[in-house]
Coordinates of C-alpha atoms in Angstrom, one line a residue:
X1 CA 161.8 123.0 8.9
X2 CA 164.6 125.7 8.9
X3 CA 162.1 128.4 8.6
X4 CA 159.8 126.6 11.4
X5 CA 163.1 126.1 14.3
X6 CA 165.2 128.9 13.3
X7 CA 163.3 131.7 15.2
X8 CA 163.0 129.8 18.5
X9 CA 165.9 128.3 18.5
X10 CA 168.7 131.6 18.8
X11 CA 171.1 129.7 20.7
X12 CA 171.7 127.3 18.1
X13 CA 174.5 127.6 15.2
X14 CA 172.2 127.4 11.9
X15 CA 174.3 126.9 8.2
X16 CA 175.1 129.8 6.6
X17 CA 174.4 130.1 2.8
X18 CA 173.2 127.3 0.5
X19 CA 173.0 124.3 2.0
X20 CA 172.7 120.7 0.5
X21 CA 170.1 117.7 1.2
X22 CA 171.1 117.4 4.8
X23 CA 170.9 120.0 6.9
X24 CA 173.2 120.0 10.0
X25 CA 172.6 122.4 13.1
X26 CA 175.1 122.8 16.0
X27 CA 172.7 122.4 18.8
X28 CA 175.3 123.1 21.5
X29 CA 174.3 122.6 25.2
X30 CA 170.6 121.7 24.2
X31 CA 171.9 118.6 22.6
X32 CA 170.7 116.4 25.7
X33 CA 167.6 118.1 25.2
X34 CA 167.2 117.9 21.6
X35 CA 168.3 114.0 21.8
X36 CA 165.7 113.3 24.5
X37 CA 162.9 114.7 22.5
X38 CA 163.3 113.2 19.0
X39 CA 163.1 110.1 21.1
X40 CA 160.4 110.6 22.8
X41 CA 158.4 110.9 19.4
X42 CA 160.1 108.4 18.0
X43 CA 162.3 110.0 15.5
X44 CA 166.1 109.3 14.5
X45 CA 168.6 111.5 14.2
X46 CA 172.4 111.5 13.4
X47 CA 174.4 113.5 16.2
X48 CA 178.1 114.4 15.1
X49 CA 178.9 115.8 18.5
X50 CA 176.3 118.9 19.6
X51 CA 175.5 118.7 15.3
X52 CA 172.2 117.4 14.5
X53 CA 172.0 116.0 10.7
X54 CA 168.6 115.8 9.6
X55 CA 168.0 114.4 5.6
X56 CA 164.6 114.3 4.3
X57 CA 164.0 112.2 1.2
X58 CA 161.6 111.7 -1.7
X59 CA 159.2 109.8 0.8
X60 CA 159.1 112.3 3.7
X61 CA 156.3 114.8 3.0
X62 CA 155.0 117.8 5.1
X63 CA 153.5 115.8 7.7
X64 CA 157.1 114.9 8.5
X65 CA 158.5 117.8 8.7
X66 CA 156.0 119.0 11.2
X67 CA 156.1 116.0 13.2
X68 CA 159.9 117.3 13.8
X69 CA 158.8 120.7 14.6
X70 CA 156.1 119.6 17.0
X71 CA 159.0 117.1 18.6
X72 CA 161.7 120.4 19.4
X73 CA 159.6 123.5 19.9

């Protein structure tokens, strides 16, 4: 996912270093935006603010992932 968003996505704050099983990205201003699309595909997120927390688990494959992807690029 990281290595998917990252590189289109320069205005937002990405973690630094290891990071755990949920990976939180400051989306800043685009947070409207980002909000608007995971809805529009149907997908839940956790905002903390601008932060987007995204966990994936033992039951989310690939197919997930991309279906994210597809939702914010």
């Amino acid at each position: 996912l990281r290595e998917a968003l990252e590189p289109k996505t320069p205005e937002w704050r990405w973690p630094v270093g290891d990071i755990g099983g949920t990976l939180c990205v400051d989306t800043g201003a685009d947070q409207p935006r980002v909000a608007a699309a995971l809805d529009a595909h149907q997908l839940r997120a956790d905002f903390r603010g601008s932060v987007l927390r995204l966990s994936f688990h033992a039951y989310n494959g690939v197919a997930d992932v991309e279906r994210v992807v597809r939702a914010l690029v």
